[in-house]
Tab-separated table of C-alpha atoms in Angstrom:
chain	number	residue	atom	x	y	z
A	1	UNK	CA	100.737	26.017	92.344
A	2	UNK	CA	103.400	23.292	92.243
A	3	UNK	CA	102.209	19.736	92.861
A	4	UNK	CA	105.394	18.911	94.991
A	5	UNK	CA	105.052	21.841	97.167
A	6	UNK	CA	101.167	21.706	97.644
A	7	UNK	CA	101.235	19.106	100.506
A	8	UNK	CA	103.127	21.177	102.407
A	9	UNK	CA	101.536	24.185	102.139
A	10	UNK	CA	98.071	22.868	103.074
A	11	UNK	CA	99.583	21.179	106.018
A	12	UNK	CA	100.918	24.508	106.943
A	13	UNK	CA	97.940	26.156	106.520
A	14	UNK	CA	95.790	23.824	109.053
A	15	UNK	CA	98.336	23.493	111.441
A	16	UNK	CA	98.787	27.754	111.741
A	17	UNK	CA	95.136	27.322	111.979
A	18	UNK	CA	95.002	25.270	114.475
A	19	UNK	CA	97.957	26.677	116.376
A	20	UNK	CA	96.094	29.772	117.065
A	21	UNK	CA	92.876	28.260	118.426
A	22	UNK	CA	95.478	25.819	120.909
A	23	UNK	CA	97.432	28.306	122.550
A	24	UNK	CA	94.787	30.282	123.741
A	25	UNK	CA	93.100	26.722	124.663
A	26	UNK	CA	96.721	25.797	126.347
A	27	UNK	CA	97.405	29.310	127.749
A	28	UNK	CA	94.258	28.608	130.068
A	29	UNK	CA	93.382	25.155	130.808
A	30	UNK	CA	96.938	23.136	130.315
A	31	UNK	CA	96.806	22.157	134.534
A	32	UNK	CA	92.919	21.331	133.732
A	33	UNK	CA	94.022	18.589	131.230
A	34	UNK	CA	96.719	17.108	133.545
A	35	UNK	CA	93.811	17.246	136.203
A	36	UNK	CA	91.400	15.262	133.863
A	37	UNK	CA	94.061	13.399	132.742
A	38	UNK	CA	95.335	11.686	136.008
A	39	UNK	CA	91.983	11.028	137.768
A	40	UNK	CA	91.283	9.234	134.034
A	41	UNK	CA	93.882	7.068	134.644
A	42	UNK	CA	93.211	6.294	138.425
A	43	UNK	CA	89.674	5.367	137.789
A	44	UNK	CA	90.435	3.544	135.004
A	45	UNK	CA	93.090	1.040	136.719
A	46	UNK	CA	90.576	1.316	139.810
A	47	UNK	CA	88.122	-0.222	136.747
A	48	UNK	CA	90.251	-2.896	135.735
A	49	UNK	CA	90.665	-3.997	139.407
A	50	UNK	CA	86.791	-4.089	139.614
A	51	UNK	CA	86.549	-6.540	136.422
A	52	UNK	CA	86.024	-10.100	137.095
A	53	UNK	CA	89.280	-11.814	136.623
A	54	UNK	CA	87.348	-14.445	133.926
A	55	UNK	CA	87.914	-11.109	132.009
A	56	UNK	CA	91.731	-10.677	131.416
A	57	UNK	CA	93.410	-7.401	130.641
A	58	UNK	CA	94.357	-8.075	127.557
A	59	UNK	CA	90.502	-8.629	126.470
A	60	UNK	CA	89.625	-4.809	127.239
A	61	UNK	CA	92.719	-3.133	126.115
A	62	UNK	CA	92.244	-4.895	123.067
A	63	UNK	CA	88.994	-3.294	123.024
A	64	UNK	CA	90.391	0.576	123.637
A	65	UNK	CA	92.436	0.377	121.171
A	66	UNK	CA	90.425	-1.188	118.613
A	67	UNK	CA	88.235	1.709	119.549
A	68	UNK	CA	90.810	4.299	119.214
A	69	UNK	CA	91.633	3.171	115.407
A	70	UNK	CA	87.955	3.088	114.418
A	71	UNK	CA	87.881	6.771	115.246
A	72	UNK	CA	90.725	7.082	112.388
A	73	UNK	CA	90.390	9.987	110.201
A	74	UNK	CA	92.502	9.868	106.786
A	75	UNK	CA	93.353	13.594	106.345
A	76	UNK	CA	94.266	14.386	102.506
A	77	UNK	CA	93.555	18.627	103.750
A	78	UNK	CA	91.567	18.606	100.220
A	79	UNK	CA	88.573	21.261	100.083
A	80	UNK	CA	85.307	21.240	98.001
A	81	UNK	CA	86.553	23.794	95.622
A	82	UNK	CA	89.519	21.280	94.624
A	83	UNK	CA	87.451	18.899	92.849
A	84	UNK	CA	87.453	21.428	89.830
A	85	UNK	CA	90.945	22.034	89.659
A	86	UNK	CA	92.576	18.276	91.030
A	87	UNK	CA	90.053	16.421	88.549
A	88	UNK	CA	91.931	16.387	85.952
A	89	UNK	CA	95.160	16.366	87.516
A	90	UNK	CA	94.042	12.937	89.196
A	91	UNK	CA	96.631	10.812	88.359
A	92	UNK	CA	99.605	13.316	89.384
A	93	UNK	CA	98.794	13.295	92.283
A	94	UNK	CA	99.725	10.047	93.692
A	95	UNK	CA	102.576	11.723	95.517
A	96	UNK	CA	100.075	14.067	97.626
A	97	UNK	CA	97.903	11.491	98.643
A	98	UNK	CA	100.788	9.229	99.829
A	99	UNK	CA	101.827	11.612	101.959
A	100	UNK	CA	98.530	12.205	103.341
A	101	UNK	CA	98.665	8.231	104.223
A	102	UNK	CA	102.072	8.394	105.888
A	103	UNK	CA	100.780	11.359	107.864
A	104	UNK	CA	97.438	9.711	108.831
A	105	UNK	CA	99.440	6.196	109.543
A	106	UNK	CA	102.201	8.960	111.795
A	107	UNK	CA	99.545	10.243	113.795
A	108	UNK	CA	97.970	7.064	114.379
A	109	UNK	CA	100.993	5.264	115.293
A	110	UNK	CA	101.231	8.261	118.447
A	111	UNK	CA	98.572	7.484	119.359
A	112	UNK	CA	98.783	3.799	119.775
A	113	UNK	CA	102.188	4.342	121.594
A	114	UNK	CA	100.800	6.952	123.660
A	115	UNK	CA	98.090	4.914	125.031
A	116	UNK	CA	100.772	1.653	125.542
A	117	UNK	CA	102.943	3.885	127.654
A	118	UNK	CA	100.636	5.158	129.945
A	119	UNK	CA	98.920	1.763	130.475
A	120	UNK	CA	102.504	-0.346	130.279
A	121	UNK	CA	102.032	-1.716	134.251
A	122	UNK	CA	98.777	-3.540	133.396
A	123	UNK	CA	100.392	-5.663	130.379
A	124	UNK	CA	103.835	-5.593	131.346
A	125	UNK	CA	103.425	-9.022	133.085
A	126	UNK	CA	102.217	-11.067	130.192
A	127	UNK	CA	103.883	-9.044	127.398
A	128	UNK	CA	107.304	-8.455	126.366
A	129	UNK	CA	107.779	-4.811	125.149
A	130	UNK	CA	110.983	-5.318	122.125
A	131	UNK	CA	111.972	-4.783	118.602
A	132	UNK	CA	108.991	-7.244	117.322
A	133	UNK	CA	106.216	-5.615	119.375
A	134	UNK	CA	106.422	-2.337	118.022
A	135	UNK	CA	106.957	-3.865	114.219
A	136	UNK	CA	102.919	-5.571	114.892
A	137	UNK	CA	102.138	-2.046	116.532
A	138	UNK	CA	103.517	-0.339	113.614
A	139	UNK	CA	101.868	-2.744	111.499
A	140	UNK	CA	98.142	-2.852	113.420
A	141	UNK	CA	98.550	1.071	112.416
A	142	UNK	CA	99.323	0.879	109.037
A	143	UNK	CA	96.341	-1.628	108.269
A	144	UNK	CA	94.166	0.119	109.984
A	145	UNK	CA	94.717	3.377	107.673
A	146	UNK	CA	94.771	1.713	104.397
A	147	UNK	CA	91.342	-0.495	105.578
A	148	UNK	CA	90.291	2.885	106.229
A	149	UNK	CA	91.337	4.244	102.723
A	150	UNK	CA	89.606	1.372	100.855
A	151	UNK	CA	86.226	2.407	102.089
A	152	UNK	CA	85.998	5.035	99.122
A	153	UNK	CA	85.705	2.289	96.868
A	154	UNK	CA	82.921	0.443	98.657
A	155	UNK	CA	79.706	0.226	96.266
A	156	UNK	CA	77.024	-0.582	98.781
A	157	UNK	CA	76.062	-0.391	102.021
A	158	UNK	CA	76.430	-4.421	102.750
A	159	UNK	CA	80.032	-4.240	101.502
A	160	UNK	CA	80.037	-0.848	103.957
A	161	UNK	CA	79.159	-2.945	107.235
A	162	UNK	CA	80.885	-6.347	106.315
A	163	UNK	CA	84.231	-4.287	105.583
A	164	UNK	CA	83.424	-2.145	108.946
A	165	UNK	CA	82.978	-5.599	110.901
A	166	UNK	CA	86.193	-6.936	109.514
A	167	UNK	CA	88.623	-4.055	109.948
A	168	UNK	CA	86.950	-3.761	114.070
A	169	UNK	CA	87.579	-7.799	114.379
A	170	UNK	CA	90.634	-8.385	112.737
A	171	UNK	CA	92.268	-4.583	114.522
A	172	UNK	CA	90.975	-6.694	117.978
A	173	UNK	CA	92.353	-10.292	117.436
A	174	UNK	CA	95.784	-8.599	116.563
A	175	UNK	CA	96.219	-6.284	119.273
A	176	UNK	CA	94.824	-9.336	121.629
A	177	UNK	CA	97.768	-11.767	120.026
A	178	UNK	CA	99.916	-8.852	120.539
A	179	UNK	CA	99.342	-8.444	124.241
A	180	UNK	CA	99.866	-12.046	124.753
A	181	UNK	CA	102.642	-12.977	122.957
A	182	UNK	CA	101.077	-15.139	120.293
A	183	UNK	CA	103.391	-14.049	117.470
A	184	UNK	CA	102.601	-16.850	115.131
A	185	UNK	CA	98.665	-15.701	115.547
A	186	UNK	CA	99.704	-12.533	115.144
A	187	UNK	CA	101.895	-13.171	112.197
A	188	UNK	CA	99.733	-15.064	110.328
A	189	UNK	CA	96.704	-13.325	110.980
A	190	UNK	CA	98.481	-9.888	109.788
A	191	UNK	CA	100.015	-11.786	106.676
A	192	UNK	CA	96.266	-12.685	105.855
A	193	UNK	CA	94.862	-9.143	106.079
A	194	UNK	CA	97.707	-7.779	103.988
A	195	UNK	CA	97.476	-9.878	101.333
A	196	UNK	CA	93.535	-8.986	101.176
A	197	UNK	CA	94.730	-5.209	101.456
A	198	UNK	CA	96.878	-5.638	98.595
A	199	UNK	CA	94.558	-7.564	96.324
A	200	UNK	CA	92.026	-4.535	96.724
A	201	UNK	CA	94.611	-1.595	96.381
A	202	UNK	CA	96.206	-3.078	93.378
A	203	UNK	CA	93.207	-2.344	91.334
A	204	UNK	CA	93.466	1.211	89.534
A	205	UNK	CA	90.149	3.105	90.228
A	206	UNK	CA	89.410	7.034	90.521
A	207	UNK	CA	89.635	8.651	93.624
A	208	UNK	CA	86.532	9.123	95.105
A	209	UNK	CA	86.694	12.933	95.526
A	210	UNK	CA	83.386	13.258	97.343
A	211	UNK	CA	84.465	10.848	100.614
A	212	UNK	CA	87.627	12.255	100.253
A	213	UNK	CA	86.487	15.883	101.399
A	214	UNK	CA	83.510	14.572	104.015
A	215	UNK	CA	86.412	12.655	105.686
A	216	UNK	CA	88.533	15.966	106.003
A	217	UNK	CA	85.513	17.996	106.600
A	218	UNK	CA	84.401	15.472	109.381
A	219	UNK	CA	87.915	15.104	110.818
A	220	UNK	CA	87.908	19.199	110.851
A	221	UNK	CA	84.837	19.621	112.646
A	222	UNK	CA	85.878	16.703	115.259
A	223	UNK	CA	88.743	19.291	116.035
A	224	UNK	CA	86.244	22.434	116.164
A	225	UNK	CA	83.815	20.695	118.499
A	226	UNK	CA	86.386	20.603	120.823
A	227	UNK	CA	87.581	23.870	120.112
A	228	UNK	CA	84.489	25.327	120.559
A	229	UNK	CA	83.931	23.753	124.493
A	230	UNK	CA	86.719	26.360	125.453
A	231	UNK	CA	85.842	28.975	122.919
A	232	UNK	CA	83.285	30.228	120.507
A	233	UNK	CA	84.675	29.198	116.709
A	234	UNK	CA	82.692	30.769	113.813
A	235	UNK	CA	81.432	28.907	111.211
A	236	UNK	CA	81.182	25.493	113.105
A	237	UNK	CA	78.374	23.180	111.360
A	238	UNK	CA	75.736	22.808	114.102
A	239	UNK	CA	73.770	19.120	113.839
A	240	UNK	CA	70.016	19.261	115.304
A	241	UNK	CA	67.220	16.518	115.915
A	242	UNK	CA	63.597	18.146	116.646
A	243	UNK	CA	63.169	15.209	119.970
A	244	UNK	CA	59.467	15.422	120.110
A	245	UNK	CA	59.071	14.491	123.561
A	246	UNK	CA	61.929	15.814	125.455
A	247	UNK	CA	60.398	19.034	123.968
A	248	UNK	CA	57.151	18.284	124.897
A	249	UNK	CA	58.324	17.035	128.637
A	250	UNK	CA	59.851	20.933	128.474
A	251	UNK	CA	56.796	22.447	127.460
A	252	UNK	CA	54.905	21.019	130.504
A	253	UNK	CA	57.811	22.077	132.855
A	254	UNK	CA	58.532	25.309	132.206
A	255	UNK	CA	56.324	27.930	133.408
A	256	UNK	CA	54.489	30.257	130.614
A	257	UNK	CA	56.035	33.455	131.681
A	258	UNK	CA	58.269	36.296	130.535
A	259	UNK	CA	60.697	35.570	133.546
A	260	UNK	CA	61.173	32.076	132.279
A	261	UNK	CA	61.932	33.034	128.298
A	262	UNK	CA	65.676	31.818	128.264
A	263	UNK	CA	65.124	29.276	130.457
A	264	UNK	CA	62.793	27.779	127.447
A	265	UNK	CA	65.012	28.903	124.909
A	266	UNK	CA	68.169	27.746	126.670
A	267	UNK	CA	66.227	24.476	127.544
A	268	UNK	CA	64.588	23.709	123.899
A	269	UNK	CA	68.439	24.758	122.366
A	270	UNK	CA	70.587	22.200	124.871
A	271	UNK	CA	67.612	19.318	123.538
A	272	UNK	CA	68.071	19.314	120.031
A	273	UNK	CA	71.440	20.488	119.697
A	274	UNK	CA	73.052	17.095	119.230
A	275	UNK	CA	76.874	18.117	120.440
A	276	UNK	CA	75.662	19.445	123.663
A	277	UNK	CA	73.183	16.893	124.509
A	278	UNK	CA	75.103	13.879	123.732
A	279	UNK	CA	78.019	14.845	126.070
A	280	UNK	CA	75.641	15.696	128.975
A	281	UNK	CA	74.198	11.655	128.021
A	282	UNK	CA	77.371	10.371	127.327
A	283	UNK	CA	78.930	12.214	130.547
A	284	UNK	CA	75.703	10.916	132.822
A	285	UNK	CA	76.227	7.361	131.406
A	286	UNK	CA	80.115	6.902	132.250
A	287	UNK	CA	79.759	8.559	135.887
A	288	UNK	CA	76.708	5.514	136.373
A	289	UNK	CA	79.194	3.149	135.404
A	290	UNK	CA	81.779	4.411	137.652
A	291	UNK	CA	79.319	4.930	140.224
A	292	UNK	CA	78.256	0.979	140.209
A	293	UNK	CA	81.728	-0.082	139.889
A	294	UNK	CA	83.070	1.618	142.622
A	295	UNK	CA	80.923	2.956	144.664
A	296	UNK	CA	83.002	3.548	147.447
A	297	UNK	CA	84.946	6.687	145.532
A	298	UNK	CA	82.035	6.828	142.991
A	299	UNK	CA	81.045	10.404	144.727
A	300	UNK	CA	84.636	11.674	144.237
A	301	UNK	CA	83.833	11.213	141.026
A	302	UNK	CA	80.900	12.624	140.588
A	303	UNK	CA	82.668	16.065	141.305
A	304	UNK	CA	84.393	15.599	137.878
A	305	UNK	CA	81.615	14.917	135.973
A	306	UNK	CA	79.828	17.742	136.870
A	307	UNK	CA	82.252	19.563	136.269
A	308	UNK	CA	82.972	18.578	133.324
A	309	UNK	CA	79.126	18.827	132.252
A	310	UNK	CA	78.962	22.289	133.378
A	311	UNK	CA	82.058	23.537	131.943
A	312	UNK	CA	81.454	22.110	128.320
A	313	UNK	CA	77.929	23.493	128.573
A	314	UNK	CA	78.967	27.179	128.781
A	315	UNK	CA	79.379	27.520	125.407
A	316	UNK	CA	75.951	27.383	124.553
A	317	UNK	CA	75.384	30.811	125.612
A	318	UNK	CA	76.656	32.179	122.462
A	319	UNK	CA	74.587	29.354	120.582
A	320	UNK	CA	71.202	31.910	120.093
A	321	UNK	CA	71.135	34.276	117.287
A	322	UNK	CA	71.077	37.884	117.468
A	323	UNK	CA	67.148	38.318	116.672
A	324	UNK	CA	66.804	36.868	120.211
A	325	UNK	CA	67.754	40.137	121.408
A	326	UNK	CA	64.596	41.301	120.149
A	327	UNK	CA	62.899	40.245	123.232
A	328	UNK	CA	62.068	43.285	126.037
A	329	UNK	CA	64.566	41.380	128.470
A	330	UNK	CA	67.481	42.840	130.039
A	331	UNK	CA	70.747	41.251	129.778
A	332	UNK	CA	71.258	40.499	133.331
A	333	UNK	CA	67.408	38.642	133.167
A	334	UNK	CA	68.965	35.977	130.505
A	335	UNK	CA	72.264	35.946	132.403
A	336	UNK	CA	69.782	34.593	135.375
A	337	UNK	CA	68.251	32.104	133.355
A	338	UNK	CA	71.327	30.684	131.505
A	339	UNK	CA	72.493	30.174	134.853
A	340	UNK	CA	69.106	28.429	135.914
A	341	UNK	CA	69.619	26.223	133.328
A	342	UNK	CA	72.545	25.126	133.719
A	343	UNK	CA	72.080	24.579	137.572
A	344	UNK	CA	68.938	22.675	136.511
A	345	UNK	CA	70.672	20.106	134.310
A	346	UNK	CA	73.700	19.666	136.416
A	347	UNK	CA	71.164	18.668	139.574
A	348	UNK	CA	69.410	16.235	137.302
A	349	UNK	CA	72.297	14.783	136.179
A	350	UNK	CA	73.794	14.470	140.064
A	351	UNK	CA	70.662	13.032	141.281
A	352	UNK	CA	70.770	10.828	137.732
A	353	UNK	CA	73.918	9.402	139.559
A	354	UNK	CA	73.056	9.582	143.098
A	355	UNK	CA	70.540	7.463	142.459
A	356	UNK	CA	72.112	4.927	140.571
A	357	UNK	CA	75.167	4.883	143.390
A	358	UNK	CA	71.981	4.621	146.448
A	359	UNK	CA	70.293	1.426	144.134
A	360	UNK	CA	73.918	0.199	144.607
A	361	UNK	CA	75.035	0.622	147.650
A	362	UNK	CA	74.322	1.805	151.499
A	363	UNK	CA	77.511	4.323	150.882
A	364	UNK	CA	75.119	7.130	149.268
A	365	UNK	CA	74.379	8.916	152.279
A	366	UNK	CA	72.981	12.273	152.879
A	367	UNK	CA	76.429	14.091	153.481
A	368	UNK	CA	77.231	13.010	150.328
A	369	UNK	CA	74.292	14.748	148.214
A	370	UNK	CA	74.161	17.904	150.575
A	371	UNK	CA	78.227	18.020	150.110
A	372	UNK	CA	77.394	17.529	146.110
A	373	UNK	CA	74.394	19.561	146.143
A	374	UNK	CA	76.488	22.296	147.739
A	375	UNK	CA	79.021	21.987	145.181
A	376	UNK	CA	76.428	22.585	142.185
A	377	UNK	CA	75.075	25.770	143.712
A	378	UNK	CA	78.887	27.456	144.070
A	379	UNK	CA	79.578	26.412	140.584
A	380	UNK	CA	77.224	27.543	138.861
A	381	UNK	CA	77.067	31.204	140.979
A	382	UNK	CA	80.846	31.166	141.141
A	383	UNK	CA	82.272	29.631	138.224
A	384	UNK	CA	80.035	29.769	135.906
A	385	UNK	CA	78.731	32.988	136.550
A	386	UNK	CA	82.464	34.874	135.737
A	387	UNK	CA	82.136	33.085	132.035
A	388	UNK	CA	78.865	33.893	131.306
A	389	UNK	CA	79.346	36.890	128.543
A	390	UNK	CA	75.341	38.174	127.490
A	391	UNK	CA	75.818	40.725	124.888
A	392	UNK	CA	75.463	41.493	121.529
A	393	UNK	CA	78.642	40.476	119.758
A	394	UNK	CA	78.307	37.080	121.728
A	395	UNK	CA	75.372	35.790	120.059
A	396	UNK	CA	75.249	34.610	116.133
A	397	UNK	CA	73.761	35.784	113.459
């Protein structure tokens, strides 16, 4: 295979990959996105209107984005089985992995400008948007790939966190100097970290192969996971924790009886399967923010959020492997408890919210829970019931 060409053809590769898996996604839930996307960004001005003007702008999109960039994935599209064949052509190389920074620093870059366009009314006041702007925002992108490239060479884990610390503080103090027209801040503060950046990269040292593929195996399965909330994708590593006492809470709560097998199953499965439970607790924990920060439209919101929780959830369905078929259950028994389940943990999670909105404020009255409480039930026996699929070929092996 020629060296010049194989960038290319492993970019191709992913992206017909991925192209499949998208246009079935897009083909179905395009006007759900623009939904999501527009109530996002009403609730999130409403959310800057609700901060305490000690608190300026500037301070939390500073934040955002220096959250966006940590999330930064370098993607070199290298695979385990390269490491015997690329070895030894290490050094030839270079050209690949340059491109695979240009792309990484590309998509980065988007994204950054994405997020500055669709929040431009909130800055646009104290920042002027011109020629020198986007060379920091161009700049705040670039150092934030190669700070994430120089991790490979990181020896311990104190080196790890210090380096971790200064690529989130120094990503934060630029974009805040950006916002607010300090350009000499800016300036020198950028000149500093460059000079540090070039000091380290300088320095010839092997590629560390092994962080190389868990960062393109990690930024693959980011893009699976949420694949996979629309569709089932095969071969997607599953992460579990055993949670002792949520399973022992379970235990106590479920009744011992054939009738309530799949609700256990179902119940023990959403616990300790790590992507499903920590987007029904990350889910629960933003609508109690919104819900105490405006509480006067916090129940409109509570709509999306369930929704959201129960349509990400229905995936987990095809989650049990075949041998559960063993059990003397018909299929439309453990289509009735699936759907148990998941009208179980969307209640908990509305009352989760209801009561943090009623600790808050006299505006969580009852029409507002029976209205919500209403909207569960329909749902779940509505909505959820059409996408609910028990059969053989759905479950894994």
């Amino acid at each position: 295979m020629d060296r010049k060409t194989l960038w290319g053809l492993r970019v191709q590769e992913y992206y017909r990959k991925m192209f499949r898996y998208y246009s079935i996604i897009g083909a179905n839930v395009v006007y759900f996105f623009l939904i999501i996307s527009s109530i996002f960004i009403y609730y999130f001005n409403l959310f800057l209107q609700w901060v305490p003007p000690q608190i300026s702008v500037e301070v939390i999109l500073s934040l955002f984005i220096t959250f966006i960039l940590k999330q930064t994935k370098v993607r070199t599209f290298v695979k385990r089985a390269d490491i015997i064949f690329f070895l030894p052509l290490e050094w030839g190389l270079k050209p690949y992995f340059i491109k695979s920074l240009i792309y990484s620093f590309v998509i980065d870059t988007i994204k950054l400008v994405s997020f500055i366009t669709v929040f431009l009314s909130l800055f646009l006041h104290t920042t002027n948007i011109n020629l020198l702007f986007l060379f920091f925002i161009v700049g705040i992108a670039a150092y934030n790939i190669l700070m994430k490239w120089i991790e490979q060479w990181l020896k311990n884990h104190v080196q790890f966190v210090l380096h971790r610390l200064n690529r989130f503080f120094s990503i934060y103090l630029m974009s805040y100097f950006l916002f607010n027209n300090d350009w000499i801040f800016e300036l020198v503060l950028m000149s500093i970290n460059f000079v540090y950046l070039i000091y380290f990269i300088e320095k010839k040292r092997n590629l560390n192969w092994q962080w190389l593929i868990v960062e393109e195996e990690s930024a693959l399965l980011s893009n699976f996971k949420f694949i996979n909330i629309f569709m089932d994708v095969p071969n997607l590593k599953r992460s579990f924790r055993k949670r002792c006492l949520l399973t022992m809470i379970l235990k106590r709560c479920i009744p011992y009886s054939q009738s309530s097998t799949f609700v256990y199953l179902y119940s023990h499965l959403f616990v300790r399967y790590n992507n499903y439970f920590y987007l029904y607790l990350r889910l629960t924990v933003i609508g109690i923010l919104v819900n105490y920060a405006m509480p006067a439209s916090g129940w409109i919101f509570n709509f999306l959020i369930l929704f959201m929780t129960g349509f990400q959830v229905i995936p987990l369905q095809h989650e049990m492997k075949q041998s559960v078929l063993l059990y003397p259950i018909s299929k439309s028994q453990i289509k009735d408890s699936f759907l148990k389940f998941v009208l179980v943990i969307l209640y908990a999670q509305f009352f989760i919210l209801y009561f943090a909105m009623f600790m808050h404020t006299s505006t969580a009255n009852l029409f507002n829970l029976v209205i919500v409480s209403l909207f569960v039930y329909v749902f779940v026996y509505f909505f959820v019931s059409k996408r609910v699929n028990i059969s053989g070929s759905a479950f894994k092996e």
